[in-house]
Coordinates of C-alpha atoms and ligand atoms in Angstrom, one line a residue:
M205 CA -18.1 -3.1 9.9
S206 CA -21.3 -1.1 10.5
K207 CA -21.6 0.9 13.8
R208 CA -24.1 0.4 16.5
R209 CA -25.1 2.7 19.4
V210 CA -23.7 1.0 22.5
T211 CA -24.6 1.7 26.1
Y212 CA -22.3 0.3 28.9
Y213 CA -23.6 0.2 32.5
Y214 CA -20.9 0.3 35.2
D215 CA -21.1 1.0 38.9
P216 CA -17.6 1.8 40.3
D217 CA -18.7 0.3 43.6
V218 CA -19.3 -3.2 42.2
G219 CA -15.7 -4.4 42.3
A220 CA -15.4 -3.9 46.1
F221 CA -17.8 -6.6 47.1
T222 CA -16.5 -10.0 48.0
Y223 CA -18.2 -13.4 48.5
G224 CA -15.3 -14.4 50.8
L225 CA -11.6 -14.8 50.2
S226 CA -11.5 -18.2 48.7
H227 CA -15.0 -18.2 47.0
P228 CA -14.6 -18.6 43.2
M229 CA -17.0 -15.7 42.3
K230 CA -15.0 -12.5 42.2
P231 CA -16.9 -9.2 41.6
Q232 CA -13.5 -7.6 41.1
R233 CA -13.5 -9.0 37.5
M234 CA -15.9 -6.2 36.5
R235 CA -13.4 -3.6 37.8
I236 CA -10.5 -5.2 35.9
T237 CA -12.7 -5.3 32.7
H238 CA -13.5 -1.6 33.2
E239 CA -9.8 -0.8 33.5
L240 CA -9.0 -2.6 30.2
L241 CA -11.9 -0.8 28.5
T242 CA -10.4 2.4 29.8
V243 CA -6.8 1.8 28.6
Y244 CA -8.2 0.5 25.2
D245 CA -9.9 3.9 25.0
M246 CA -13.3 2.4 24.4
L247 CA -15.2 4.5 27.0
P248 CA -15.5 7.6 24.8
K249 CA -17.0 5.4 22.0
M250 CA -20.1 4.4 24.0
H251 CA -22.6 5.9 26.5
V252 CA -21.2 5.0 29.9
L253 CA -23.9 5.0 32.5
R254 CA -24.3 4.2 36.2
A255 CA -27.7 2.7 36.7
K256 CA -30.1 3.4 39.6
R257 CA -29.9 0.7 42.2
A258 CA -32.8 -1.7 41.9
T259 CA -35.2 -1.4 44.9
A260 CA -36.6 -4.2 46.9
E261 CA -40.0 -3.5 45.4
T262 CA -38.6 -3.8 41.9
M263 CA -37.1 -7.2 42.8
T264 CA -40.5 -8.5 43.9
R265 CA -41.7 -8.3 40.2
F266 CA -40.1 -11.8 40.2
H267 CA -39.0 -12.8 43.7
T268 CA -41.3 -13.2 46.7
D269 CA -41.6 -10.5 49.3
E270 CA -40.3 -12.8 52.0
Y271 CA -37.2 -13.6 50.1
V272 CA -36.4 -10.1 49.1
H273 CA -37.0 -8.9 52.6
F274 CA -34.7 -11.5 54.0
L275 CA -32.0 -10.5 51.6
S276 CA -32.3 -6.9 52.5
K277 CA -31.8 -7.8 56.2
V278 CA -29.2 -10.6 56.1
T279 CA -25.6 -10.0 57.3
P280 CA -22.7 -12.3 58.0
E281 CA -23.6 -11.9 61.7
N282 CA -27.4 -12.6 61.7
A283 CA -27.5 -15.2 58.9
Q284 CA -27.6 -18.2 61.2
Q285 CA -30.3 -16.6 63.4
L286 CA -32.5 -15.6 60.4
T287 CA -32.0 -19.0 58.9
Y288 CA -32.8 -20.7 62.2
Q289 CA -36.2 -19.0 62.3
G290 CA -37.4 -21.4 59.5
T291 CA -36.2 -19.5 56.5
R292 CA -34.0 -21.4 54.2
F293 CA -33.3 -18.8 51.5
L294 CA -29.5 -19.3 51.4
V295 CA -28.1 -22.8 51.5
G296 CA -24.5 -23.8 51.8
E297 CA -21.2 -22.4 50.8
D298 CA -22.2 -21.4 47.3
N299 CA -24.3 -18.5 48.5
P300 CA -22.8 -16.9 51.6
A301 CA -24.4 -14.0 53.4
F302 CA -21.6 -11.7 52.6
D303 CA -21.2 -8.1 53.6
G304 CA -23.4 -5.9 51.3
V305 CA -25.0 -8.8 49.5
F306 CA -28.2 -6.8 49.0
E307 CA -26.4 -3.7 47.6
F308 CA -24.4 -6.0 45.3
C309 CA -27.7 -7.5 44.0
S310 CA -29.3 -4.0 43.6
I311 CA -26.3 -2.9 41.4
S312 CA -26.4 -6.1 39.3
A313 CA -30.2 -6.0 38.8
G314 CA -30.3 -2.2 38.5
G315 CA -27.9 -2.3 35.6
S316 CA -29.8 -5.0 33.7
I317 CA -33.2 -3.3 34.2
A318 CA -31.9 0.1 33.1
A319 CA -30.3 -1.5 30.1
A320 CA -33.6 -3.2 29.1
Q321 CA -35.4 0.1 29.5
R322 CA -32.9 2.0 27.3
L323 CA -33.1 -0.7 24.6
M324 CA -36.9 -0.6 24.7
N325 CA -36.9 3.3 24.5
G326 CA -34.9 2.9 21.3
Q327 CA -32.1 5.0 22.8
T328 CA -29.5 2.3 22.1
D329 CA -28.9 -0.7 19.8
I330 CA -26.8 -2.7 22.2
A331 CA -26.7 -2.4 26.0
I332 CA -24.1 -4.1 28.2
N333 CA -24.1 -5.0 31.9
W334 CA -21.2 -7.2 32.8
A335 CA -22.4 -7.2 36.5
G336 CA -25.6 -9.0 35.4
G337 CA -26.2 -12.5 34.0
L338 CA -26.9 -14.2 37.4
H339 CA -29.1 -17.0 35.8
H340 CA -29.5 -19.5 38.7
A341 CA -31.5 -17.3 41.2
K342 CA -35.0 -18.6 41.8
K343 CA -38.2 -16.9 42.8
R344 CA -37.8 -17.7 46.5
E345 CA -34.1 -18.8 46.9
A346 CA -30.5 -18.2 46.0
S347 CA -28.6 -20.8 44.0
G348 CA -25.2 -21.2 42.4
F349 CA -23.7 -17.8 43.4
C350 CA -26.8 -16.0 42.3
Y351 CA -29.3 -14.2 44.6
I352 CA -31.4 -11.9 42.5
N353 CA -32.2 -12.9 38.9
D354 CA -31.4 -9.7 37.0
I355 CA -32.0 -11.5 33.7
V356 CA -35.6 -12.4 34.6
L357 CA -36.2 -8.8 35.8
A358 CA -34.7 -7.4 32.6
I359 CA -36.8 -9.7 30.4
L360 CA -40.0 -8.8 32.3
E361 CA -39.2 -5.1 31.7
M362 CA -38.8 -5.8 27.9
L363 CA -42.1 -7.7 27.8
R364 CA -43.9 -4.5 28.8
T365 CA -43.0 -3.2 25.3
V366 CA -42.4 -6.1 22.9
P367 CA -44.2 -9.4 22.3
R368 CA -41.3 -11.9 22.1
V369 CA -37.8 -12.0 23.7
L370 CA -35.1 -14.5 22.9
Y371 CA -32.7 -15.5 25.8
I372 CA -29.4 -17.2 24.8
D373 CA -27.0 -18.5 27.5
I374 CA -23.4 -19.5 26.7
D375 CA -22.4 -19.8 30.3
C376 CA -20.9 -23.3 31.0
H377 CA -23.8 -24.0 33.4
H378 CA -27.5 -24.5 32.5
G379 CA -29.5 -21.2 32.7
D380 CA -32.1 -22.9 35.0
G381 CA -33.5 -19.9 36.8
V382 CA -34.4 -18.1 33.6
E383 CA -35.7 -21.2 31.9
E384 CA -37.9 -22.0 35.0
A385 CA -39.3 -18.4 35.2
F386 CA -40.6 -18.6 31.6
Y387 CA -41.1 -22.3 31.2
T388 CA -44.9 -22.0 30.6
T389 CA -45.0 -19.0 28.3
D390 CA -44.4 -18.6 24.6
R391 CA -43.4 -14.9 25.0
V392 CA -39.9 -15.8 26.0
M393 CA -37.8 -18.4 24.2
T394 CA -34.8 -19.7 26.3
C395 CA -31.8 -21.4 24.8
S396 CA -28.9 -22.6 26.9
F397 CA -25.7 -24.3 25.9
H398 CA -24.0 -26.0 28.8
K399 CA -21.9 -28.8 30.1
F400 CA -24.3 -31.6 31.1
G401 CA -23.5 -34.7 33.2
E402 CA -22.4 -34.8 36.8
Y403 CA -22.3 -31.0 36.8
F404 CA -24.2 -28.2 38.5
P405 CA -27.2 -27.6 38.5
G406 CA -28.0 -31.0 36.9
T407 CA -30.9 -29.8 34.7
G408 CA -31.0 -28.9 31.0
T409 CA -31.5 -32.1 28.9
L410 CA -32.7 -32.0 25.3
D411 CA -36.0 -33.3 26.5
D412 CA -36.7 -30.3 28.7
R413 CA -38.6 -28.1 26.2
G414 CA -41.2 -26.1 28.1
R415 CA -44.7 -26.9 29.3
G416 CA -48.3 -25.9 28.3
K417 CA -48.3 -22.7 26.2
G418 CA -44.5 -22.7 26.6
R419 CA -44.0 -26.2 25.0
G420 CA -41.2 -26.0 22.6
Y421 CA -40.1 -22.5 23.7
A422 CA -37.2 -23.8 25.9
L423 CA -34.3 -25.3 24.2
N424 CA -31.3 -27.0 25.8
V425 CA -28.0 -28.0 24.2
P426 CA -26.2 -30.3 26.6
L427 CA -22.4 -30.6 25.9
K428 CA -19.6 -32.8 27.1
D429 CA -16.1 -31.7 28.3
G430 CA -13.6 -30.0 25.9
I431 CA -15.7 -28.5 23.2
T432 CA -13.6 -26.3 20.9
D433 CA -14.6 -23.2 18.9
E434 CA -15.3 -25.0 15.6
A435 CA -17.5 -27.6 17.1
Y436 CA -19.4 -25.1 19.3
K437 CA -20.0 -22.8 16.3
S438 CA -21.2 -25.9 14.3
V439 CA -24.1 -26.2 16.7
F440 CA -24.6 -22.5 17.9
Q441 CA -25.0 -20.9 14.4
P442 CA -27.6 -23.4 12.9
V443 CA -29.6 -23.5 16.1
I444 CA -29.7 -19.7 16.4
D445 CA -30.5 -19.3 12.7
K446 CA -33.4 -21.7 13.1
I447 CA -34.7 -20.0 16.2
L448 CA -34.6 -16.6 14.5
E449 CA -36.5 -18.0 11.5
V450 CA -39.3 -19.6 13.5
Y451 CA -39.5 -17.3 16.5
Q452 CA -38.7 -13.8 15.1
P453 CA -37.8 -12.2 18.5
S454 CA -38.2 -8.5 19.0
A455 CA -35.2 -8.4 21.3
I456 CA -32.3 -10.7 22.3
V457 CA -30.7 -11.2 25.7
L458 CA -27.3 -12.9 25.5
Q459 CA -25.8 -14.2 28.8
C460 CA -22.0 -14.2 28.1
G461 CA -20.9 -16.4 31.1
A462 CA -17.1 -16.7 30.6
D463 CA -16.7 -20.0 32.4
S464 CA -17.1 -21.7 29.0
L465 CA -13.6 -20.5 28.2
S466 CA -10.6 -22.8 28.1
G467 CA -8.8 -22.9 31.4
D468 CA -11.7 -21.8 33.6
K469 CA -11.4 -22.7 37.2
L470 CA -14.9 -24.3 37.3
G471 CA -15.7 -24.8 33.6
C472 CA -14.6 -27.7 31.5
L473 CA -15.1 -26.5 28.0
N474 CA -12.3 -25.4 25.6
L475 CA -13.4 -22.2 23.9
T476 CA -10.9 -19.4 23.0
M477 CA -11.7 -15.8 23.6
Q478 CA -12.4 -15.5 19.8
G479 CA -14.6 -18.5 19.8
H480 CA -16.7 -17.2 22.7
A481 CA -16.8 -13.7 21.2
S482 CA -17.9 -15.2 17.8
C483 CA -21.3 -15.8 19.5
V484 CA -21.6 -12.1 20.2
Q485 CA -20.4 -11.2 16.7
Y486 CA -22.9 -13.6 15.2
I487 CA -25.9 -12.3 17.2
R488 CA -24.9 -8.7 16.5
T489 CA -25.1 -9.2 12.7
K490 CA -28.8 -10.0 13.1
N491 CA -29.6 -6.3 13.9
I492 CA -32.0 -7.0 16.7
P493 CA -32.0 -4.9 19.9
L494 CA -29.4 -6.7 22.1
L495 CA -28.7 -6.9 25.8
L496 CA -25.3 -8.4 26.7
L497 CA -24.9 -9.7 30.2
G498 CA -22.1 -11.3 32.2
G499 CA -22.5 -14.4 34.3
G500 CA -19.9 -17.0 35.4
G501 CA -16.2 -16.8 34.8
Y502 CA -13.7 -17.9 37.4
T503 CA -10.3 -17.4 35.8
V504 CA -10.5 -13.7 36.4
K505 CA -7.8 -12.5 33.9
N506 CA -9.6 -14.4 31.1
V507 CA -13.0 -13.1 32.0
A508 CA -11.6 -9.5 31.8
R509 CA -9.9 -10.2 28.5
T510 CA -13.0 -11.7 27.0
W511 CA -15.6 -9.2 28.1
T512 CA -13.2 -6.4 27.0
Y513 CA -13.0 -8.0 23.5
E514 CA -16.7 -8.6 23.4
T515 CA -17.3 -4.9 24.2
A516 CA -15.1 -4.1 21.2
C517 CA -17.2 -6.5 19.2
A518 CA -20.4 -4.7 20.3
L519 CA -18.7 -1.4 19.0
G520 CA -17.5 -3.1 15.8
I521 CA -13.9 -2.2 16.5
E522 CA -12.5 -5.6 17.3
N523 CA -10.2 -5.6 14.2
E524 CA -8.6 -2.3 15.3
I525 CA -7.6 -3.5 18.7
D526 CA -3.9 -4.1 19.6
L527 CA -3.8 -7.6 21.1
N528 CA -0.7 -6.6 23.0
L529 CA -2.2 -5.3 26.2
P530 CA -1.6 -1.6 26.9
W531 CA 0.0 -0.9 30.3
N532 CA -2.7 -0.9 33.1
E533 CA -3.2 -1.1 36.8
Y534 CA -3.5 -4.9 36.6
F535 CA -0.7 -5.5 34.0
E536 CA 1.1 -8.2 36.1
W537 CA -2.0 -10.3 36.1
F538 CA -1.7 -10.8 32.4
G539 CA 1.8 -12.3 32.2
P540 CA 3.8 -13.9 30.8
R541 CA 2.5 -12.9 27.4
Y542 CA 0.5 -9.8 28.3
R543 CA -1.9 -10.4 25.4
L544 CA -5.6 -10.1 24.8
E545 CA -6.1 -13.8 24.1
V546 CA -7.4 -17.0 25.7
P547 CA -5.8 -19.9 23.8
E548 CA -7.3 -23.4 23.6
S549 CA -5.7 -26.2 25.5
N550 CA -4.8 -29.7 24.3
M551 CA -7.7 -31.4 26.1
E552 CA -9.8 -33.9 24.1
D553 CA -13.2 -32.8 22.8
L554 CA -15.5 -35.6 24.1
N555 CA -18.3 -34.2 22.0
L556 CA -16.7 -35.5 18.9
R557 CA -16.1 -39.1 20.2
D558 CA -19.2 -40.9 19.1
G559 CA -21.0 -38.3 17.0
S560 CA -22.9 -37.1 20.0
L561 CA -22.8 -33.5 18.9
D562 CA -24.2 -34.3 15.5
R563 CA -27.1 -36.1 17.2
I564 CA -27.8 -33.2 19.5
R565 CA -27.7 -30.6 16.6
E566 CA -30.1 -32.8 14.6
T567 CA -32.5 -33.3 17.4
A568 CA -32.5 -29.6 18.4
L569 CA -33.1 -28.5 14.8
R570 CA -35.9 -31.0 14.5
Y571 CA -37.6 -29.7 17.7
L572 CA -37.4 -26.2 16.3
S573 CA -38.9 -27.2 12.9
E574 CA -41.9 -28.6 14.8
L575 CA -42.5 -25.3 16.6
R576 CA -45.8 -23.6 15.8
P577 CA -45.6 -20.0 14.7
A578 CA -44.7 -17.4 17.3
P579 CA -47.4 -15.4 19.0
S580 CA -47.9 -11.8 18.0
Ligands
LIG1404 O1 -21.8 -27.9 42.7 C1 -22.4 -27.1 43.5 C2 -23.1 -27.6 44.8 C3 -22.3 -28.2 45.8 C4 -22.5 -27.9 47.2 C5 -21.7 -26.7 47.7 N1 -20.2 -27.0 47.5 C6 -19.4 -25.8 47.9 C7 -20.0 -27.3 46.1 C8 -20.8 -28.5 45.6 C9 -23.3 -29.0 45.1 N2 -22.3 -25.8 43.2 C10 -21.6 -25.3 42.1 C11 -22.3 -23.9 41.8 C12 -21.8 -23.4 40.5 C13 -22.4 -22.0 40.2 C14 -22.1 -21.5 38.8 C15 -22.7 -20.1 38.6 C16 -22.7 -19.6 37.2 O2 -21.4 -19.6 36.7 O3 -23.4 -20.5 36.4 C17 -23.3 -18.2 37.1 C18 -22.7 -17.1 37.9 C19 -20.2 -25.1 42.5 N3 -19.2 -25.4 41.7 C20 -18.0 -25.1 42.3 C21 -18.4 -24.6 43.5 N4 -19.8 -24.6 43.6 C22 -17.6 -24.0 44.6 C23 -18.1 -23.2 45.6 C24 -17.3 -22.7 46.6 C25 -15.9 -23.0 46.6 C26 -15.4 -23.8 45.6 C27 -16.2 -24.3 44.6 C28 -17.8 -21.9 47.6 C29 -17.0 -21.4 48.6 C30 -15.6 -21.7 48.6 N5 -15.1 -22.5 47.6 C31 -14.7 -21.2 49.6
LIG1405 CA1 -25.5 -22.0 29.5
LIG1406 ZN1 -21.5 -20.8 35.1

């Protein structure tokens, strides 16, 4: 397995933020992942960096001044009042005005932007920011646990240097915020695999393919409940191969949302840790500058397991790893087996029922074969 230079961004403060006690999004998962990376002795094998926090001004490269200003001011105490004054930037329980929300966003976005810069400088082959991947955030509003779209900001940073960026999203939810931001340009191709049908955010059908100059440069792969590794791979690999052939991206951003794993609290797919990671392994073999980001993932112990394993994949040392977990600060979380694994469940794969996956693969590949050559 050939080696790559890997840079891992981690801010030790990130794990202390909380969306609220019973909110499914738990920033602590980045700290647990970091602890596993530590006990697996992976830190000495990569550049471990703490990024500069993103400033409000940097965030306005995508978001509106009004929205960023609101986020920088909002607290649990004044949220109602700020919202009453006619601003509806945060809506409902999904996006609470939690303590330190702006600082949390500045860590998440700061990591993704710094990672993009380091890749573009040629200082690293793979950059990782597990605190990033917040794909639902919109230009002027928060959505689905996401406030600032670190992915859009990272891609905008890359577009200063390279002509074409490919965005791939394996989170169980549709990557709507990123798709929308680049819907009318051919300089970014977006490709999201997600559960579709009575599921948040409700967008991402095969027919949503981009508009104007961007026509054909958005691709959606809608899935039903229960997809397993083999079936997922049977659509992921040919679709990605075809995109690489027709689009020839200069860099790839892979959003590794871990709610597509079996047993996720909010997800409904049935991928194992290995199946999820095989997406990372597959992209890595293409030897294109690669940014790995986090995203969803609500069964915290499985998120930590998978992002740890995927960091090992980035380093090319996954075959040397002891799948019996070394002792660590969170050891009791990983019982009763104490293993680095996420097994599949016995749920039915509804994608195989009436040949729906075959039709989706065929249609996606046909759309890609109709694409005109990429802009230079
Ligand atoms: O389905 C929705 C929206 C509602 C309105 C708000 N209620 C709470 C839930 C239904 C229509 N939102 C989704 C958002 C999913 C975001 C996924 C983010 C990512 O993984 O793609 C990237 C990071 C949703 N599903 C489940 C919940 N919200 C949910 C939110 C809660 C909750 C339980 C479930 C918020 C607070 C609390 N419990 C205490
Ligand atoms: Ca997705
Ligand atoms: Zn998700």
